[in-house]
XYZ file of C-alpha atoms in Angstrom:
356
model
C 101.100 76.779 110.051
C 100.601 80.186 111.610
C 97.250 81.973 111.287
C 98.786 84.426 108.885
C 100.097 81.604 106.876
C 96.534 80.539 105.916
C 96.366 83.577 103.689
C 100.034 83.923 102.690
C 99.985 81.687 99.618
C 102.781 82.426 97.173
C 101.812 85.419 95.025
C 100.620 84.274 91.620
C 102.496 84.741 88.346
C 100.831 88.087 87.796
C 103.126 89.656 90.396
C 106.278 88.191 88.775
C 105.081 89.341 85.293
C 104.441 92.874 86.642
C 108.184 93.742 86.674
C 109.040 92.305 83.265
C 108.890 95.601 81.482
C 111.689 96.895 83.711
C 113.813 93.784 83.102
C 113.419 94.305 79.299
C 114.076 98.026 79.666
C 110.679 98.942 78.124
C 110.175 100.970 81.346
C 112.422 102.617 83.904
C 111.819 103.042 87.634
C 110.914 106.685 88.656
C 113.969 108.815 89.242
C 112.463 110.181 92.443
C 111.862 106.645 93.789
C 108.106 107.128 94.356
C 105.365 104.662 93.259
C 101.928 103.647 94.296
C 101.055 99.899 94.212
C 97.260 99.201 94.316
C 96.189 95.737 95.531
C 99.843 95.080 96.289
C 100.948 91.590 97.194
C 104.206 90.679 98.959
C 106.764 88.653 97.167
C 110.537 88.267 96.564
C 110.418 90.362 93.393
C 108.612 93.162 95.070
C 111.203 93.233 97.905
C 113.917 93.429 95.272
C 112.260 96.224 93.296
C 110.555 98.410 95.915
C 112.182 101.576 97.082
C 111.502 103.555 100.354
C 109.219 105.922 98.475
C 106.777 103.165 97.420
C 103.311 103.096 98.979
C 101.429 99.787 98.941
C 97.650 99.783 99.259
C 95.964 96.487 100.261
C 92.467 96.210 101.742
C 92.709 92.576 102.787
C 94.197 92.593 106.213
C 96.289 89.332 106.035
C 97.894 90.518 102.789
C 98.426 94.104 104.235
C 100.101 92.537 107.253
C 102.292 90.394 105.079
C 103.481 93.497 103.179
C 104.220 95.226 106.446
C 106.224 92.195 107.646
C 108.237 92.452 104.429
C 109.223 95.946 105.449
C 107.003 97.714 102.895
C 105.105 100.911 103.581
C 101.408 100.162 103.683
C 98.633 102.757 103.509
C 96.395 104.772 101.263
C 97.320 107.752 99.072
C 95.958 111.122 100.054
C 93.375 112.782 98.030
C 95.071 114.439 95.018
C 98.437 112.732 95.740
C 99.969 111.687 92.506
C 102.884 109.313 91.553
C 105.101 108.904 88.519
C 104.338 105.173 88.613
C 101.198 103.390 89.605
C 101.251 99.564 89.660
C 98.017 97.584 89.764
C 97.145 93.863 90.241
C 93.536 94.057 88.975
C 90.967 91.635 90.349
C 88.907 89.250 88.202
C 85.619 91.016 88.852
C 85.326 93.516 86.067
C 83.431 96.401 87.721
C 85.868 96.274 90.586
C 88.812 96.261 88.152
C 87.442 99.160 86.152
C 87.053 101.243 89.337
C 90.658 100.373 90.233
C 91.925 101.491 86.781
C 90.149 104.765 87.282
C 91.656 105.288 90.638
C 95.095 104.503 89.284
C 94.690 107.219 86.708
C 93.585 109.719 89.313
C 96.821 109.100 91.214
C 99.119 109.168 88.162
C 101.222 112.213 87.768
C 101.398 114.035 84.376
C 103.726 111.979 82.159
C 103.457 109.088 84.596
C 102.687 105.467 83.918
C 99.915 103.021 84.934
C 101.282 99.461 84.870
C 99.037 96.417 85.381
C 99.458 92.637 85.237
C 96.755 89.865 85.045
C 96.797 86.149 84.484
C 95.453 85.123 81.104
C 93.063 82.849 82.798
C 91.677 85.786 84.908
C 90.594 88.093 82.075
C 93.911 89.691 81.065
C 92.810 90.709 77.533
C 89.665 92.285 78.883
C 91.705 94.120 81.477
C 94.022 95.532 78.825
C 91.100 96.534 76.639
C 89.508 98.338 79.560
C 92.613 100.292 80.449
C 92.935 101.241 76.731
C 89.289 102.516 76.677
C 89.838 104.869 79.625
C 93.525 105.815 79.194
C 94.194 105.632 75.466
C 97.252 103.860 73.988
C 98.383 100.766 75.840
C 101.388 98.544 75.345
C 101.800 95.032 76.548
C 104.122 92.122 77.001
C 103.396 88.436 77.926
C 105.184 86.271 80.482
C 104.320 83.568 82.962
C 100.997 82.953 81.243
C 100.120 86.521 82.172
C 99.717 89.810 80.290
C 101.424 92.894 81.603
C 100.199 96.133 80.066
C 100.758 99.817 80.621
C 99.858 103.270 79.532
C 101.524 106.683 79.787
C 98.544 108.826 78.995
C 98.379 112.523 78.436
C 95.385 114.475 79.751
C 93.719 114.593 76.369
C 93.994 110.854 75.934
C 91.984 110.066 79.066
C 88.236 109.609 78.690
C 87.078 111.783 81.536
C 83.399 110.756 81.212
C 84.352 107.096 81.334
C 86.757 107.760 84.191
C 83.938 109.273 86.288
C 81.589 106.386 85.543
C 84.150 103.820 86.486
C 85.030 105.525 89.703
C 81.382 105.299 90.666
C 81.416 101.468 90.097
C 83.047 100.998 93.477
C 80.363 102.906 95.514
C 78.076 100.732 97.700
C 75.037 99.899 95.668
C 71.600 98.358 96.466
C 71.450 94.736 95.440
C 68.441 92.508 96.616
C 66.012 93.031 99.506
C 67.453 96.402 100.142
C 70.932 95.331 101.086
C 73.931 97.314 100.030
C 77.140 95.793 98.605
C 79.973 96.481 96.141
C 81.570 94.480 93.358
C 84.217 92.022 94.285
C 82.978 91.149 97.754
C 81.944 87.632 98.518
C 78.571 86.910 96.919
C 78.466 90.603 96.372
C 75.301 90.808 94.179
C 73.122 88.256 95.953
C 72.224 86.741 99.264
C 74.505 83.775 99.791
C 72.508 80.525 100.049
C 74.576 79.247 102.979
C 74.161 82.467 104.976
C 70.435 82.469 104.262
C 70.229 78.891 105.607
C 72.030 79.914 108.845
C 69.768 82.990 109.154
C 66.733 80.714 108.970
C 68.110 78.643 111.889
C 68.977 81.481 114.215
C 67.520 80.807 117.686
C 65.158 83.621 118.652
C 66.578 83.417 122.184
C 70.046 84.638 121.211
C 70.860 87.404 123.675
C 73.574 89.753 125.008
C 76.605 90.505 122.864
C 77.012 88.669 119.552
C 79.850 88.577 117.046
C 79.673 87.776 113.323
C 83.008 86.481 112.007
C 83.764 87.066 108.339
C 80.778 89.331 108.150
C 81.064 90.479 104.505
C 78.581 93.116 103.635
C 76.627 92.377 106.837
C 73.708 90.214 105.695
C 74.020 87.665 108.573
C 74.511 90.317 111.275
C 71.429 92.171 109.908
C 69.428 88.947 110.265
C 70.558 88.650 113.865
C 69.209 92.150 114.546
C 65.953 91.338 112.845
C 65.306 87.842 114.289
C 66.746 88.021 117.788
C 65.291 90.736 119.953
C 67.349 89.811 123.010
C 70.604 90.830 121.276
C 71.796 94.161 122.573
C 75.177 94.417 120.923
C 76.738 92.998 117.789
C 80.335 93.197 116.470
C 81.155 92.491 112.877
C 84.604 91.290 112.060
C 85.754 91.313 108.426
C 89.227 91.149 106.888
C 88.271 92.940 103.641
C 88.178 96.667 104.202
C 85.953 97.308 101.215
C 83.097 95.397 102.952
C 83.002 97.675 105.984
C 81.070 100.614 104.489
C 78.213 98.500 103.115
C 78.110 96.507 106.294
C 77.561 99.709 108.286
C 74.765 100.861 105.915
C 73.072 97.497 106.207
C 73.245 97.379 110.029
C 71.822 100.951 110.259
C 68.925 99.883 108.078
C 68.374 96.718 110.126
C 68.104 98.767 113.289
C 65.687 101.188 111.675
C 63.568 98.336 110.388
C 63.236 96.632 113.834
C 62.721 99.923 115.643
C 65.467 99.573 118.185
C 69.054 100.643 118.640
C 71.858 98.246 119.367
C 75.569 98.823 120.188
C 77.017 98.135 116.734
C 80.717 98.033 115.781
C 82.322 97.032 112.543
C 85.938 95.940 112.781
C 88.608 95.519 110.070
C 90.138 92.329 111.559
C 91.731 89.048 110.741
C 89.802 86.809 113.174
C 92.230 83.874 112.756
C 94.544 85.877 115.165
C 91.848 85.976 117.859
C 89.190 88.434 119.053
C 89.628 91.250 121.556
C 86.609 90.451 123.780
C 84.136 87.806 124.820
C 80.681 87.022 123.525
C 77.423 85.357 124.518
C 77.074 83.963 120.969
C 79.038 83.973 117.730
C 77.665 83.351 114.237
C 79.751 82.730 111.140
C 79.840 81.567 107.560
C 83.556 81.088 107.621
C 85.646 81.243 104.454
C 86.984 77.876 103.329
C 89.131 78.708 100.307
C 91.879 80.963 99.199
C 91.607 81.758 95.432
C 90.221 78.641 93.822
C 91.682 76.119 96.172
C 89.836 74.601 99.194
C 91.623 75.590 102.416
C 89.524 74.173 105.330
C 92.149 75.299 107.798
C 90.620 78.804 107.404
C 87.334 77.583 108.841
C 89.131 75.628 111.622
C 90.942 78.783 112.584
C 87.661 80.694 112.753
C 86.275 77.950 114.999
C 89.266 78.119 117.282
C 89.049 81.904 117.588
C 85.279 81.638 118.286
C 85.777 79.091 121.070
C 88.436 81.228 122.745
C 86.082 84.235 122.547
C 82.866 82.695 123.814
C 81.820 82.980 127.402
C 81.409 79.573 129.194
C 77.719 79.320 128.461
C 78.067 80.869 124.966
C 77.203 79.163 121.682
C 78.549 79.101 118.246
C 76.395 78.798 115.059
C 78.163 78.186 111.827
C 77.283 77.185 108.306
C 79.585 75.222 106.032
C 79.679 73.065 102.954
C 78.663 69.552 103.952
C 81.965 67.979 102.946
C 84.085 70.162 105.175
C 85.434 68.229 108.141
C 84.725 70.649 110.986
C 83.146 68.181 113.455
C 86.459 67.056 114.996
C 87.718 70.536 115.821
C 84.245 71.513 117.092
C 84.235 68.486 119.414
C 87.673 69.423 120.657
C 86.496 72.827 121.714
C 82.815 72.193 122.698
C 81.085 69.489 124.701
C 77.882 69.616 122.655
C 77.820 69.760 118.843
C 74.643 69.201 116.858
C 73.595 69.719 113.294
C 70.484 71.899 112.974
C 69.913 71.666 109.292
C 71.237 70.278 106.035
C 70.232 71.615 102.716
C 71.492 72.184 99.225
C 74.946 70.879 100.149
C 75.245 73.016 103.342
C 75.044 72.213 107.030
C 74.248 74.483 109.987
C 75.959 73.431 113.198
C 75.391 74.673 116.764
C 78.084 74.101 119.368
C 77.743 74.807 123.071
C 79.566 74.045 126.269
C 82.967 75.584 125.729
C 85.695 73.311 127.034
C 88.106 74.926 129.522
């Protein structure tokens, strides 16, 4: 399996259901061939339906790359740019979904349509109710255990006060202990227990240039800054673009709190494809699932990329669920592998002595 393949699971039924209103002639594709697709996912049906004027927005890099490989135009709409059709695959997290509905309406041309699809098991009825609250009248169909719903609002039908409130839901916000995050990120409203366990085990003598793989909103990297005074530079790598802004805010605060400046860089990057430079140390709480399914190959890919990017005397510190079988691949890449801590179902592992 290729690195990209770890993330390229077949799109769920919501993508297939999204195009049902066109098949039943409830809706027609825009005459000018233009559409915006928010949180777009690649798939056979999208390739069949998409026209050259479609713009696909996707903030998760592996999914964005998959869309591009399928020949679709990937990017972000300009401020004020509007489309006669805006398609949406809303996320399960409700604040994130509400902000996405509000953005969809901002980019919908007068007389245009917002069309969304969600799995029944992922809150489809709530999603439809939310679109109706902000846009007015909504129609729906059901297919593939999903609900596809749409609105063609007029300006008077849009609740402008609610629209502004929902747009603000996506702004980075303070959560706990002064950290900033935003809805929908991993452990977005709390400090992840596994990351906290790894932070508590960070060696104080970490030094030089450090990388945090799968950095999220920047908690672990901030802890490196706070606990390891010998670190002079830190790079954060994260595949979800929405995490980058809160990560920058948190790293700026960490530097202010410790009273020193580091060379800090935040990268939108799929680390399973390798890293662009070498490091004295790497820390990571690697992802181990896609959707609801365990996919330990993700963590193994992180370990491989880390080993290839570490200097010969560098070290890797990772945290993982205790049941995940990472020891074999660690032993294949490092001469010395030891468990530093086990607690609440997690394990912290240090690996040193990169094999040539």
